[in-house]
Coordinates of C-alpha atoms and ligand atoms in Angstrom, one line a residue:
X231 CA 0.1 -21.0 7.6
X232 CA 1.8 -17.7 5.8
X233 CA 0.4 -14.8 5.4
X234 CA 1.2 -14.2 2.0
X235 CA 2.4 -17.0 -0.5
X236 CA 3.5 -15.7 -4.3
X237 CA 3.7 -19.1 -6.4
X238 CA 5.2 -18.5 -9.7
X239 CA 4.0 -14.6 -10.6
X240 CA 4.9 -13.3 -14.0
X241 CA 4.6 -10.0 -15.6
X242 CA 4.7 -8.9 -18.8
X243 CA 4.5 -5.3 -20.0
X244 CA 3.4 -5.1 -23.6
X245 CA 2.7 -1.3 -25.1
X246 CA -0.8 -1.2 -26.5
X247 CA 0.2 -1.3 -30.0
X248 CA 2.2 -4.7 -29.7
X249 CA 5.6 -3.2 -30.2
X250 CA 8.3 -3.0 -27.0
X251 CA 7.6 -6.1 -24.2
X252 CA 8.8 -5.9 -21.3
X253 CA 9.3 -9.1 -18.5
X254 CA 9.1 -7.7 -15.4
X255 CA 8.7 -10.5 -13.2
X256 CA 9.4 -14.2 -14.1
X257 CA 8.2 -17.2 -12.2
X258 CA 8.5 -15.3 -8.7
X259 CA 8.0 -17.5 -5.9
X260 CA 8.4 -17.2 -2.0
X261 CA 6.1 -16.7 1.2
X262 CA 5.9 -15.1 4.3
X263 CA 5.5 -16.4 7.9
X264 CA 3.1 -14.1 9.9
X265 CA 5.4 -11.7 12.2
X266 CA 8.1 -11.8 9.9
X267 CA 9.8 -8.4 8.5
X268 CA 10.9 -8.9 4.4
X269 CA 12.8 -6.4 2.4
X270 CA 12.9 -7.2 -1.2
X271 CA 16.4 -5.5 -3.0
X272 CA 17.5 -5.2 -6.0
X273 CA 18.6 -2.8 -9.1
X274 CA 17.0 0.0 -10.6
X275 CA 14.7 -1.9 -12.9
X276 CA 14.9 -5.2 -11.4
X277 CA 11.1 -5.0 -10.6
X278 CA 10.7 -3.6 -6.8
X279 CA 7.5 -1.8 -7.9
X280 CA 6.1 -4.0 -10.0
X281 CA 5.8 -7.0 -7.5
X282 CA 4.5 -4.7 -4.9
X283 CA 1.9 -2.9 -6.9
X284 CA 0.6 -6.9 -7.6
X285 CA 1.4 -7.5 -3.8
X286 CA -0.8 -4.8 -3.0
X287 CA -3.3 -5.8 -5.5
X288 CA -3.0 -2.3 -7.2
X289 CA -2.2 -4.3 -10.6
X290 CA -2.4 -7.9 -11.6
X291 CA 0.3 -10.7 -12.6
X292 CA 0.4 -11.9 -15.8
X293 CA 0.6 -15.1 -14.6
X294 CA 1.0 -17.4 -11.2
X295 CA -0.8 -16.4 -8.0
X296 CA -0.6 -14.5 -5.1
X297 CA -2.2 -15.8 -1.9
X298 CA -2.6 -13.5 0.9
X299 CA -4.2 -14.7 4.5
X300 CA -5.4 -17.3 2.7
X301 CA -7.4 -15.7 -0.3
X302 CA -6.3 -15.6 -3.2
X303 CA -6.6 -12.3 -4.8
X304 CA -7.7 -13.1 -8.1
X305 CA -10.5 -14.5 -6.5
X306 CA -11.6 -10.5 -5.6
X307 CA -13.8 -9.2 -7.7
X308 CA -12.8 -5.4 -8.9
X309 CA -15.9 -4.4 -7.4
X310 CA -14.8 -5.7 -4.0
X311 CA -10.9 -4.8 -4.4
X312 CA -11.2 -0.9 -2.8
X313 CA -12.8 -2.8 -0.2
X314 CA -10.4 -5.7 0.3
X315 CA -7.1 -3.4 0.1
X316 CA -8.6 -0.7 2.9
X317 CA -9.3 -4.1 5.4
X318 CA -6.3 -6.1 4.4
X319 CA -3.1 -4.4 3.6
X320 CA -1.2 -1.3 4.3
X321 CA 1.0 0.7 1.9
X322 CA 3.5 3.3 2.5
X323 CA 4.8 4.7 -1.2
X324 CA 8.2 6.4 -1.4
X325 CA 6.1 9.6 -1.9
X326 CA 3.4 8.7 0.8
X327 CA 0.4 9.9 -1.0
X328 CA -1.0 12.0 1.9
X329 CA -4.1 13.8 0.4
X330 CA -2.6 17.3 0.7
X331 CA -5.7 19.6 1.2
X332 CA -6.7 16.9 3.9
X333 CA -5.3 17.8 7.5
X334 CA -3.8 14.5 9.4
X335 CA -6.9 13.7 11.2
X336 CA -9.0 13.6 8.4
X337 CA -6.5 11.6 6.3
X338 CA -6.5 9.0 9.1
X339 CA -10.4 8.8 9.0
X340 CA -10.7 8.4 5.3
X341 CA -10.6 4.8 4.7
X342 CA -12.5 4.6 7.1
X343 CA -15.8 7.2 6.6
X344 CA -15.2 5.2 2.6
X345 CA -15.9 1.9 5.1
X346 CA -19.1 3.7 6.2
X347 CA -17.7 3.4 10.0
X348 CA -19.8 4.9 12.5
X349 CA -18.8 7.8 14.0
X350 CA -18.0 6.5 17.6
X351 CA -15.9 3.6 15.6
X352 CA -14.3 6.3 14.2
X353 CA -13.1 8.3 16.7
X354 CA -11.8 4.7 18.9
X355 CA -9.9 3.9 16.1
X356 CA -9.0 7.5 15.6
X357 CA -7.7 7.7 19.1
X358 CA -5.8 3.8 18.7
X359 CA -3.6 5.2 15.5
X360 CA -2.8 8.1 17.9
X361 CA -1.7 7.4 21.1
X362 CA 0.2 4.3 18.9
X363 CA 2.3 6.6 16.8
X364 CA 2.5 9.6 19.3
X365 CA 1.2 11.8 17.4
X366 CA -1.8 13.7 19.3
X367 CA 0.1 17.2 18.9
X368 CA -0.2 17.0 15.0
X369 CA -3.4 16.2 14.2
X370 CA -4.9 18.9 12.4
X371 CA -1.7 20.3 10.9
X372 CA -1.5 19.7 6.8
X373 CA 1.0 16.6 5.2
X374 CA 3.0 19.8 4.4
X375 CA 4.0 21.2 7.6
X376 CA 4.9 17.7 9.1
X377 CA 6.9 16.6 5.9
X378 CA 10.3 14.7 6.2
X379 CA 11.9 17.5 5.0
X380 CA 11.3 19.3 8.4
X381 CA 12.1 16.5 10.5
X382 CA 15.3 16.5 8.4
X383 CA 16.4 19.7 8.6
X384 CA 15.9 19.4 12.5
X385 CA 12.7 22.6 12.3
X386 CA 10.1 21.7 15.1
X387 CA 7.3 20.3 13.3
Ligands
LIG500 N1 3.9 0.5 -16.9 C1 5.0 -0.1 -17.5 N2 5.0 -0.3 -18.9 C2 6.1 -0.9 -19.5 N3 7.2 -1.3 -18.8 C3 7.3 -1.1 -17.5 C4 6.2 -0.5 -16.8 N4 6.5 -0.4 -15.4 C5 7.7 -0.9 -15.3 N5 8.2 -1.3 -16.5 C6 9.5 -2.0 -16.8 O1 9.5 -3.2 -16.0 C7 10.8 -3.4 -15.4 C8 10.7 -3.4 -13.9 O2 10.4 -2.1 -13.5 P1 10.1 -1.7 -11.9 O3 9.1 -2.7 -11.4 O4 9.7 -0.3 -11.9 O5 11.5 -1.9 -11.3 P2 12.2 -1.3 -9.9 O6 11.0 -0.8 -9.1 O7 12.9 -2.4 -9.3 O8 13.1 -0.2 -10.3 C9 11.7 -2.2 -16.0 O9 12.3 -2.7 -17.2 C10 10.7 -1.1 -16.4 O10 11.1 -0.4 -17.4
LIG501 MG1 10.7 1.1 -8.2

């Protein structure tokens, strides 16, 4: 089965006042085997953001439907949505929306103290992201002082 099936999305950007519309996204349609790595191209205004916001169920199509493992997310209420993005889907944006005045660690544990974890839950899980990514040496520096910038620019972190 895939993992994520878009049948026929369309969006349609209309200012409130009824003047400029905008179609974003017209009759989009393709899916995704589990395991298998997408990138999605295209030109400045071509719509990028505006299928992966819907993707990431952070806005809604205008039409068609999006199908992810199996649910479809129109079926998820707004009241369960927070919820369903934290257990379901991962986002990296092209400014990574780190909380700032959070240091890593806590960043990490977010979602899941919002999840009402318990503690012991959160410090496995904690420990799992870690060890994964390598980065036990950085945990309680800020977003700011491990930026891409540094990396870049070759600084220790
Ligand atoms: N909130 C919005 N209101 C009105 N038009 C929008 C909005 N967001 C994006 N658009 C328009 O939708 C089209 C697709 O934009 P976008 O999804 O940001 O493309 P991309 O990420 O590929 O550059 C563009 O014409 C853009 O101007
Ligand atoms: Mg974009």
């Amino acid at each position: 089965m895939s993992i994520l099936e878009v049948k026929k999305i369309r969006k349609t950007y209309q200012s409130r006042f009824g003047g400029n519309r905008v179609e974003a996204l017209r009759d989009v349609t393709f899916s995704v085997e589990p395991g298998e790595y997408v990138a999605i191209m295209g030109e400045s205004g071509s719509g990028k953001t505006t299928l992966l916001n819907i993707l990431a169920a952070l806005d809604q199509p205008t039409g068609g439907e999006v199908v992810l493992d199996g649910i479809p997310l129109n079926s998820v209420s707004d009241a369960e949505l927070a919820k369903f993005r934290r257990e379901n889907l991962g986002f990296v944006f092209q400014e990574y929306n780190l909380l700032d005045t959070l240091n890593l660690r806590d960043n990490i544990l977010l979602p899941l103290v919002l999840d009402g974890q318990e503690v012991s839950t959160l410090k496995e899980k904690l420990e799992e992201v870690v060890s994964v990514i390598g980065i036990q040496d950085l945990m309680l520096k800020y977003p700011f002082e491990v930026s891409g910038e540094s990396i870049r620019k070759g600084k220790p972190f």
